[in-house]
mmCIF file of C-alpha atoms in Angstrom:
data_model
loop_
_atom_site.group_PDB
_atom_site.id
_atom_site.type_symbol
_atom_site.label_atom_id
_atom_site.label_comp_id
_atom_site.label_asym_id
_atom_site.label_seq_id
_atom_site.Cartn_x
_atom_site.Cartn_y
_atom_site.Cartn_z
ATOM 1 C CA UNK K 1 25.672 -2.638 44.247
ATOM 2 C CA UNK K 2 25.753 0.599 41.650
ATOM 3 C CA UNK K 3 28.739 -1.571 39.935
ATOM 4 C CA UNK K 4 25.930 -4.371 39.521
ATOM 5 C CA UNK K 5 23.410 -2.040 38.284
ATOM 6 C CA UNK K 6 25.507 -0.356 36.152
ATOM 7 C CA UNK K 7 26.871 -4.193 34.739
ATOM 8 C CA UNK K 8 23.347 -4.906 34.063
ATOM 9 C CA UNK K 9 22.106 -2.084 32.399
ATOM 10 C CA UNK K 10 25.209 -2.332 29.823
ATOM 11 C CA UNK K 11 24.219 -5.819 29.475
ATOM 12 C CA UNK K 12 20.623 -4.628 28.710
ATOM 13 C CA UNK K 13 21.521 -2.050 26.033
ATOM 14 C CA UNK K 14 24.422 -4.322 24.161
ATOM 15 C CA UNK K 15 21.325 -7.210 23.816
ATOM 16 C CA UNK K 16 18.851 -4.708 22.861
ATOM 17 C CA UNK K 17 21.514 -3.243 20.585
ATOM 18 C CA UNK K 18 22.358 -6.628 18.737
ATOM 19 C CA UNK K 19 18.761 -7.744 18.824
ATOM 20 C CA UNK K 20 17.203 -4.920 17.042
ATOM 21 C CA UNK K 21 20.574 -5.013 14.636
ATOM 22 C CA UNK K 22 19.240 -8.340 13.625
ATOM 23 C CA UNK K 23 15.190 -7.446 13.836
ATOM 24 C CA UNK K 24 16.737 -4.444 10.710
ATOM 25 C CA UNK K 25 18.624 -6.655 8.921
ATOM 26 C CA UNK K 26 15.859 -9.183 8.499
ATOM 27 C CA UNK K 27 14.104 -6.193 7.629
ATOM 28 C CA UNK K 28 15.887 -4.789 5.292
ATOM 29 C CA UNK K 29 17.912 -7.745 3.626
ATOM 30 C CA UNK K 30 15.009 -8.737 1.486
ATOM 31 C CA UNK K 31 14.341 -5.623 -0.236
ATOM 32 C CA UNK K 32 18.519 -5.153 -0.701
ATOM 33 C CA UNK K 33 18.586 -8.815 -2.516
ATOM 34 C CA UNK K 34 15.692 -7.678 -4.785
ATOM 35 C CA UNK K 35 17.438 -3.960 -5.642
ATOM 36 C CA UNK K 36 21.010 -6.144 -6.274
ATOM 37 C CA UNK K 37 19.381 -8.393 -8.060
ATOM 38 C CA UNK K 38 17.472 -5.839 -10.209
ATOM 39 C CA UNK K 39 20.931 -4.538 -11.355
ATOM 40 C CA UNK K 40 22.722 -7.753 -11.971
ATOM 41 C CA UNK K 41 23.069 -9.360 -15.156
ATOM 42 C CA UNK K 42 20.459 -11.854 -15.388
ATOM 43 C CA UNK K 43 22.493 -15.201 -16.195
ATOM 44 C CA UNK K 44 24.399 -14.328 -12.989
ATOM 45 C CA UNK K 45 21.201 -13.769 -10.986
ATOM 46 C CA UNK K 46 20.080 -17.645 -12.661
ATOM 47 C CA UNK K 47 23.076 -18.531 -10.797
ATOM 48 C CA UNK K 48 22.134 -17.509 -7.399
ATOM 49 C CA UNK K 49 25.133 -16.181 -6.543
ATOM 50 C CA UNK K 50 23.847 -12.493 -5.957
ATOM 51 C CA UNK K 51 23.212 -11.635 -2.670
ATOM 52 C CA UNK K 52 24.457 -7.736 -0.757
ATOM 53 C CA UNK K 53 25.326 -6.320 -4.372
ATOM 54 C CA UNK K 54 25.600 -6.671 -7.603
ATOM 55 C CA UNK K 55 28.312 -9.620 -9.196
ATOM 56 C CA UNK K 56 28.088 -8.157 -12.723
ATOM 57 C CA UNK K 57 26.401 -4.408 -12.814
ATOM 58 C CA UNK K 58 24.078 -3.536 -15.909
ATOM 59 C CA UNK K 59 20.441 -1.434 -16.358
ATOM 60 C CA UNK K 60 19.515 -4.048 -18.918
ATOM 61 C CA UNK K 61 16.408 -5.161 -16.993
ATOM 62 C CA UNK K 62 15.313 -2.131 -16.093
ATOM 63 C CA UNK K 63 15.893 -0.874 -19.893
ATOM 64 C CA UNK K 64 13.500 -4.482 -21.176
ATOM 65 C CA UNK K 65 10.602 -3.106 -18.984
ATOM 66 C CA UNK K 66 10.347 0.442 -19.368
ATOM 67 C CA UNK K 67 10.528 -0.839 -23.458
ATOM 68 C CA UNK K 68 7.291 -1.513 -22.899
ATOM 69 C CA UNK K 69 5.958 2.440 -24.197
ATOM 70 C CA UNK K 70 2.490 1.120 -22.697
ATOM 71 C CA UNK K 71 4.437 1.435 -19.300
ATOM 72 C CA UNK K 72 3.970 5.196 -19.240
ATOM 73 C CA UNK K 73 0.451 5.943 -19.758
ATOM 74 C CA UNK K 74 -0.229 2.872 -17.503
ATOM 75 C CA UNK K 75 2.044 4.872 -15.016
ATOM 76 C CA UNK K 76 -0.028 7.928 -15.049
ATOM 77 C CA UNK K 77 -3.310 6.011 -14.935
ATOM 78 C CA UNK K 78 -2.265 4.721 -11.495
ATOM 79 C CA UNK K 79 -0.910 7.911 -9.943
ATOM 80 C CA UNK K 80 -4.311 9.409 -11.203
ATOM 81 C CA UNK K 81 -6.240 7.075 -9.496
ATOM 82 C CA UNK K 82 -4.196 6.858 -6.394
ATOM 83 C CA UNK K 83 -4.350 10.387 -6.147
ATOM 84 C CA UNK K 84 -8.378 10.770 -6.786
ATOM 85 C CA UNK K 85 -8.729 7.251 -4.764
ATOM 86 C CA UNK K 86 -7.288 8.138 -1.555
ATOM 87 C CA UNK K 87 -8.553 12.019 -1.507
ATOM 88 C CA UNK K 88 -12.624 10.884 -1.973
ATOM 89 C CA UNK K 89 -11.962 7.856 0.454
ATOM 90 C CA UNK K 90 -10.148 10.066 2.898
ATOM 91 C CA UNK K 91 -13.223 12.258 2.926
ATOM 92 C CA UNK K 92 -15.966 9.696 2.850
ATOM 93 C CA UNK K 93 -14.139 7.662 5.512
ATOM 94 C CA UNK K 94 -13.624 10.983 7.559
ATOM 95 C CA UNK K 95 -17.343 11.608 7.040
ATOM 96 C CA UNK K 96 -18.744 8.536 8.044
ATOM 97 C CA UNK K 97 -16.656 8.023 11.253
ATOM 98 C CA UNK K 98 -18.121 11.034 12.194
ATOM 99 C CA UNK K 99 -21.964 10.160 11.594
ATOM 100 C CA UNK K 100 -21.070 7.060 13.705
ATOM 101 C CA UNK K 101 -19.496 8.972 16.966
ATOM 102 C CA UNK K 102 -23.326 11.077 17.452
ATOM 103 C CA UNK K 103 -24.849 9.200 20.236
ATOM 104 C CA UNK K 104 -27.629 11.455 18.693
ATOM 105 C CA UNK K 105 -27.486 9.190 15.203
ATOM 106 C CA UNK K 106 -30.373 6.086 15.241
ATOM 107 C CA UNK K 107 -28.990 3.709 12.932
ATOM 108 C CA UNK K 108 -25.529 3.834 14.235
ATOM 109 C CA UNK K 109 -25.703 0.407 16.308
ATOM 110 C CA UNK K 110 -26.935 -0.945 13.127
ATOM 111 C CA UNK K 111 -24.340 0.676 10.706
ATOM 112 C CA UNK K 112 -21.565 -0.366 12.877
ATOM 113 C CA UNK K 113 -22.788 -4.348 12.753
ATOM 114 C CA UNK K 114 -22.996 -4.690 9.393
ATOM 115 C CA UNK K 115 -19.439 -2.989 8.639
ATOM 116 C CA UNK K 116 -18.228 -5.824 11.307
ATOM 117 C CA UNK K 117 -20.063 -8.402 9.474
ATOM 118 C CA UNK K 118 -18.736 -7.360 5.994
ATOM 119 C CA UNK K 119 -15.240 -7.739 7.303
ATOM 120 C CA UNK K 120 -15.663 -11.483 8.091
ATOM 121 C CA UNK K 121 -18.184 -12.242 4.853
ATOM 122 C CA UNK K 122 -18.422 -11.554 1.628
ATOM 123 C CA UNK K 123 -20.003 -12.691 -1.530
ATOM 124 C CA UNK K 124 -17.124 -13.679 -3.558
ATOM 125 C CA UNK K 125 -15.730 -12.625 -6.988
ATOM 126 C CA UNK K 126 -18.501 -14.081 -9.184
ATOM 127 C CA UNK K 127 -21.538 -11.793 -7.269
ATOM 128 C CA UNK K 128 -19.251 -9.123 -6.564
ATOM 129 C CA UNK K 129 -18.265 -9.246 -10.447
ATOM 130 C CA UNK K 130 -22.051 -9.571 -11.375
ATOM 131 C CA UNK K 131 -22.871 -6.020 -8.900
ATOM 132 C CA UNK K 132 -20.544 -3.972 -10.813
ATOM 133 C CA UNK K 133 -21.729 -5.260 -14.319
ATOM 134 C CA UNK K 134 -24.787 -4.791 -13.203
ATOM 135 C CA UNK K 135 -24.090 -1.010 -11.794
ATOM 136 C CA UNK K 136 -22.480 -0.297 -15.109
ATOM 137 C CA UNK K 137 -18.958 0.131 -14.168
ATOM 138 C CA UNK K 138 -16.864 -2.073 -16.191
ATOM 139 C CA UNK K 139 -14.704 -0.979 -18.431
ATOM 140 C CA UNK K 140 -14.656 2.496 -16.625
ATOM 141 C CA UNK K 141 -12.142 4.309 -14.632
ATOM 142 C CA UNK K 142 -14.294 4.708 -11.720
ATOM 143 C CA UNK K 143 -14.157 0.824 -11.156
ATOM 144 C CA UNK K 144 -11.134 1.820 -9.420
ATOM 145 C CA UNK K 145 -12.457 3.919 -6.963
ATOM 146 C CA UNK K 146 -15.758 3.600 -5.903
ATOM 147 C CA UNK K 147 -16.362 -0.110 -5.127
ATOM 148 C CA UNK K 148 -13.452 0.462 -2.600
ATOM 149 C CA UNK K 149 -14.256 3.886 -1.794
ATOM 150 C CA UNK K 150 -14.812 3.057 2.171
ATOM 151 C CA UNK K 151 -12.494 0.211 3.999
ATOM 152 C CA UNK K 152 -14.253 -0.893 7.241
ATOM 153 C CA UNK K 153 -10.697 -1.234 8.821
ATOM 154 C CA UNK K 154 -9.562 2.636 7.965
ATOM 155 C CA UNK K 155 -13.002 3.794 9.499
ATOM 156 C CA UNK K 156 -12.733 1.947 12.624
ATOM 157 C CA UNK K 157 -9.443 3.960 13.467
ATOM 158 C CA UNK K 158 -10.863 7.163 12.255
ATOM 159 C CA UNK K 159 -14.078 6.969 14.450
ATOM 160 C CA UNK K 160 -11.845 5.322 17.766
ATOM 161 C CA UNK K 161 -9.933 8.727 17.374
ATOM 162 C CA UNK K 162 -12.545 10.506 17.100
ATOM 163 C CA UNK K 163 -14.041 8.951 20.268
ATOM 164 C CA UNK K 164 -11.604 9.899 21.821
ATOM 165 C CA UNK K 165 -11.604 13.875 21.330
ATOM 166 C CA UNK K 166 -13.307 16.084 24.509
ATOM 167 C CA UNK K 167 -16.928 16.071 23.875
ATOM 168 C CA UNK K 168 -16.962 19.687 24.802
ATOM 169 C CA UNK K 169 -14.624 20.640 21.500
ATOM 170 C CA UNK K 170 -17.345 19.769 19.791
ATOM 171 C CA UNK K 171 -20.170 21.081 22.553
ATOM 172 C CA UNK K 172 -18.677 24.370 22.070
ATOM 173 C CA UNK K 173 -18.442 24.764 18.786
ATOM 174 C CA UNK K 174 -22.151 23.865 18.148
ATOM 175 C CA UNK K 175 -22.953 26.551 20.468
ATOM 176 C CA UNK K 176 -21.267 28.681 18.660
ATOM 177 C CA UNK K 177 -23.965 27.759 15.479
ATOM 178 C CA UNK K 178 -21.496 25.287 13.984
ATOM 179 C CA UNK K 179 -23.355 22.689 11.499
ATOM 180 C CA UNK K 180 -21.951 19.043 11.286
ATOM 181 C CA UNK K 181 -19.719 20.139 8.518
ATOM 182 C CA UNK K 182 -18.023 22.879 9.841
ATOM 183 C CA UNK K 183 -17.466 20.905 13.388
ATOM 184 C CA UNK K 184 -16.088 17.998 11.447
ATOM 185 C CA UNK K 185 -13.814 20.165 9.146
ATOM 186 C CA UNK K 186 -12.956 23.123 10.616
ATOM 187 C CA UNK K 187 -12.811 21.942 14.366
ATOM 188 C CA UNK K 188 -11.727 17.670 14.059
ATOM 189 C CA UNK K 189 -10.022 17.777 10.697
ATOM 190 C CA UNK K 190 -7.236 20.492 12.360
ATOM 191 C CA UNK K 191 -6.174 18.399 15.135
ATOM 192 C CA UNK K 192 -6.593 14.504 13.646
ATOM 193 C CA UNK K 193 -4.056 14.559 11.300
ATOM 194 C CA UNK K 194 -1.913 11.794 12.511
ATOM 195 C CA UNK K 195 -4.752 9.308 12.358
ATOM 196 C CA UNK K 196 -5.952 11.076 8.812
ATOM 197 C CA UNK K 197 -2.101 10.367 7.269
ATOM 198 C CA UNK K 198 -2.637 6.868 8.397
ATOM 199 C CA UNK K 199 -5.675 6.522 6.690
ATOM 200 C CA UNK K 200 -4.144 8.059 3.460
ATOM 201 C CA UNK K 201 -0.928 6.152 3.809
ATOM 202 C CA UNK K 202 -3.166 2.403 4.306
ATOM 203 C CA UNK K 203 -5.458 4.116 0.948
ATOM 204 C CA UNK K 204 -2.912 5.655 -1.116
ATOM 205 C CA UNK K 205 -0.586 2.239 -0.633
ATOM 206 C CA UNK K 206 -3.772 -0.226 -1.531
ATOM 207 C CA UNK K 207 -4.953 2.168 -4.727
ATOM 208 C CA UNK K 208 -0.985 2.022 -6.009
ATOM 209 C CA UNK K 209 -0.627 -1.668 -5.237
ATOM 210 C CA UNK K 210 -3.940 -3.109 -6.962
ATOM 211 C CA UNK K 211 -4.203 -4.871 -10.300
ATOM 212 C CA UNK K 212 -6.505 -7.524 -10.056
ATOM 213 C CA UNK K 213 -9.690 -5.156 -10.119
ATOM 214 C CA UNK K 214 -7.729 -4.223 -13.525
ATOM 215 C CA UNK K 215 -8.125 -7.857 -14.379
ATOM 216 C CA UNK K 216 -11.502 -8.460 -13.460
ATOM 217 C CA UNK K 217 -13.381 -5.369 -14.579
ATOM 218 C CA UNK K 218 -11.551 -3.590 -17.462
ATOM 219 C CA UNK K 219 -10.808 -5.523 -21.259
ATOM 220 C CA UNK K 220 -9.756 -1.896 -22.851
ATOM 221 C CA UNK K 221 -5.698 -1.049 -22.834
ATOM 222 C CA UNK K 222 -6.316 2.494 -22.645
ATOM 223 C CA UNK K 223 -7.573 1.714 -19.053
ATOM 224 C CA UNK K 224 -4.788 -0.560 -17.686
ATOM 225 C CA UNK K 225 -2.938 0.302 -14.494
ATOM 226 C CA UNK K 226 1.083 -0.020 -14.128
ATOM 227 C CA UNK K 227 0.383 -3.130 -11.832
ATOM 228 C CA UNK K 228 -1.370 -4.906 -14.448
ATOM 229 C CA UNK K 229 1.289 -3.755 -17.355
ATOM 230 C CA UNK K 230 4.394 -5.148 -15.536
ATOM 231 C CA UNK K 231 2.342 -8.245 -14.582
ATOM 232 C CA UNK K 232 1.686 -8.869 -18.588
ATOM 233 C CA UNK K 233 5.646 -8.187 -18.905
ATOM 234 C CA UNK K 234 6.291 -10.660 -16.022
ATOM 235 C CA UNK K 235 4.488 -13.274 -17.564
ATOM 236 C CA UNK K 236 5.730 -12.759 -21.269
ATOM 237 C CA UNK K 237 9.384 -12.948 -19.534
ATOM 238 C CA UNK K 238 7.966 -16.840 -17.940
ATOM 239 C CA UNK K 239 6.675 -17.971 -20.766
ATOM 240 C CA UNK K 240 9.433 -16.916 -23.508
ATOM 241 C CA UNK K 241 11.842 -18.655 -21.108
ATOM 242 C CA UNK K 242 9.400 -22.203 -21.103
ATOM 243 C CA UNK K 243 8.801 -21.611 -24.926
ATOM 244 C CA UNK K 244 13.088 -21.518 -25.103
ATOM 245 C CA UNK K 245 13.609 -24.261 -22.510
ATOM 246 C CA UNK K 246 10.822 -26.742 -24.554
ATOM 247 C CA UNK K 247 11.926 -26.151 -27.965
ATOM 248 C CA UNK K 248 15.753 -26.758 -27.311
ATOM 249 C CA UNK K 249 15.690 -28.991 -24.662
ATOM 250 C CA UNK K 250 17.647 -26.473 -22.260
ATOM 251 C CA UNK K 251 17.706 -22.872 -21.392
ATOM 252 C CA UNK K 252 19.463 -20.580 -24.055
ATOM 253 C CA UNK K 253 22.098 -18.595 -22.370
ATOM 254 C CA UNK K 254 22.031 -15.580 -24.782
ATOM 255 C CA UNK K 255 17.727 -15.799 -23.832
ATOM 256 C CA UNK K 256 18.653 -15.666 -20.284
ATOM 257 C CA UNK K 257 21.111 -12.758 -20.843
ATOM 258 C CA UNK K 258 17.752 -10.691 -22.338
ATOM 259 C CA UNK K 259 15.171 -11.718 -19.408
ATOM 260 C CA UNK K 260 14.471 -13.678 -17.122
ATOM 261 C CA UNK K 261 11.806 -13.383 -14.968
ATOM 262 C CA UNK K 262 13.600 -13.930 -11.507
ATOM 263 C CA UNK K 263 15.109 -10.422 -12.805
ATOM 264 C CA UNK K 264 11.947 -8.730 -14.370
ATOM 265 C CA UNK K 265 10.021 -9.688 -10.933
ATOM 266 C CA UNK K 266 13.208 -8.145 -8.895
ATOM 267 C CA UNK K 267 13.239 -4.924 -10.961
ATOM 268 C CA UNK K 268 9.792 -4.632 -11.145
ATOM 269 C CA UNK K 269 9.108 -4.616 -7.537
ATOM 270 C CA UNK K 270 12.113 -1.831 -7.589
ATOM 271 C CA UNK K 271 9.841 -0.151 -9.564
ATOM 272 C CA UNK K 272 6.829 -0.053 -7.334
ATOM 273 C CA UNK K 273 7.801 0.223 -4.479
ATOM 274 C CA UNK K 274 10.423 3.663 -4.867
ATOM 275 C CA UNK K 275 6.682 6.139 -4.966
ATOM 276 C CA UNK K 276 6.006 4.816 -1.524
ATOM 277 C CA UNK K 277 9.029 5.154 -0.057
ATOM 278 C CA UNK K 278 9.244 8.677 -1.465
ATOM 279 C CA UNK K 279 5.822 9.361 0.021
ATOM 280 C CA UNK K 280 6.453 7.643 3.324
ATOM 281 C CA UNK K 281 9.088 9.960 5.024
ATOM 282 C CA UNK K 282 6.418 12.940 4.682
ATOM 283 C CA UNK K 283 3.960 10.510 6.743
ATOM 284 C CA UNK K 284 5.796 9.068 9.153
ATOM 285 C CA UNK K 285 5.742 11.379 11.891
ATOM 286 C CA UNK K 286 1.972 11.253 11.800
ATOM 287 C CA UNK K 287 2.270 6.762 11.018
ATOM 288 C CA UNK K 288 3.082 5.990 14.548
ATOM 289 C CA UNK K 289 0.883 8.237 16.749
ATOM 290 C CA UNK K 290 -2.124 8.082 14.485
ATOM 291 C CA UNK K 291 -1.818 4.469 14.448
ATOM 292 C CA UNK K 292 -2.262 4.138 18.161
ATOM 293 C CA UNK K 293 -4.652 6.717 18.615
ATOM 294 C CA UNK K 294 -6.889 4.797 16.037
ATOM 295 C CA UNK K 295 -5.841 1.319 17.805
ATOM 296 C CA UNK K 296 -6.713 2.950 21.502
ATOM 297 C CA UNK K 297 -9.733 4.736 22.798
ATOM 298 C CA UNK K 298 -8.405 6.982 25.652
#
């Protein structure tokens, strides 16, 4: 009988074993292809036959988009506003899934519907396009942070982990003379940091990520975002290679050895996506647990 336990468990952990095996390759594999495909040379990559690592090793497409010296300021833009971005909507966030855990608070049945509703509806681009003209914030930096400033989403986990704190933390400390501020910062700011580095991690990854509020809402270059740079450079790389194909009837090699835009879209995601996974080791002992504290009221 222990023998057929014992058989059985093995059995267990070699599946388990091979299955999550397979759950990190499919994980991973993608995001490997891209990264050998960033540093292959690009009539190679045309070929498809790059797939673990690199056939033919060069920098080349990394060296065509950081060419672009519009790539740098644009760069700085978007750490600036990921930076101010997710600090304010950290704070408001924090501060209004507060408000809406007081029982004490009379328009927090009605808050909490409409923040429901707004998830499922919207108004669409063109009256969302005509509030923000109309609130004087195009062409601005601040377009960039405050129509986004609070996501619905990030303050639902905040205030279910709130909920779920002793009511007589908080009892106590208002006994003590503690104001609404100094209960929410000094007593449920200390000990919700795994469900505040999820909300920074969700914010910080959406503010770094976005482009097409860049699109929208700003016509000056001096306000462009990297997202919206290496999109322009993405679409110059498509539309020299059409321009090549249509004039000659075929696809220039020594063109395809300069760009192509199965390359530029490889390296550029390369590009964006190394800040968060420098940020994301820092985080991710507080990812997990303050994810399912915010999913689950206790």
């Amino acid at each position: 009988m222990k023998i057929r336990l014992r058989f059985r468990d093995i059995s267990f952990d070699i599946v388990n074993y091979v299955l999550l095996a397979l759950l990190g390759f499919i994980t991973l594999y993608p995001f490997i292809n891209l990264l050998a495909v960033s540093l292959n040379d690009p009539l190679d990559t045309v070929r498809g036959q790059v797939y673990f690592f690199p056939n033919k090793f060069t920098l080349d497409n990394f060296k065509i988009v950081f060419d672009d010296s519009a790539l740098y300021m644009a760069g700085l833009r978007s750490i600036l506003r990921t930076v101010v971005g997710t600090f304010l909507s950290v704070i408001c966030t924090m501060m209004l899934a507060y408000t809406l855990t007081r029982k004490d608070f009379i328009l927090r049945k009605s808050i909490n519907l409409i923040m429901i509703v707004s998830m499922y509806v919207t108004g669409g681009i063109i009256p969302s396009y005509l509030l923000i003209k109309g609130l004087g914030l195009t062409n601005s930096f601040w377009v960039y942070i405050l129509p986004g400033l609070i996501g619905v989403f990030n303050v639902i986990i905040m205030r279910t982990a709130m909920e779920g704190l002793p009511e007589g933390l908080i009892e106590s400390a208002r006994i003590e003379g503690a104001n609404d501020f100094q209960v929410l910062f000094r007593i449920i700011l200390p000990i919700s940091l795994p469900v505040l580095a999820t909300v920074t991690l969700f914010n910080s990854v959406g503010h770094w990520n976005s482009w097409f509020d860049n699109y929208l809402y700003n016509t000056r270059d001096n306000l462009n975002l990297l997202q919206y740079e290496l999109m322009k450079i993405l679409l110059q790389s498509t539309s020299q290679m059409v321009n090549n194909a249509s004039s000659t009837g075929y696809v220039d090699s020594d063109a395809v050895k300069n760009v192509t835009p199965e390359a530029i879209r490889a390296t550029m995601t390369v590009i964006v996506t190394f800040p968060i996974l420098l940020v994301y080791p820092f985080l991710q002992k507080y990812f997990i647990k303050g994810a399912l504290i915010g999913a689950v009221k206790e």
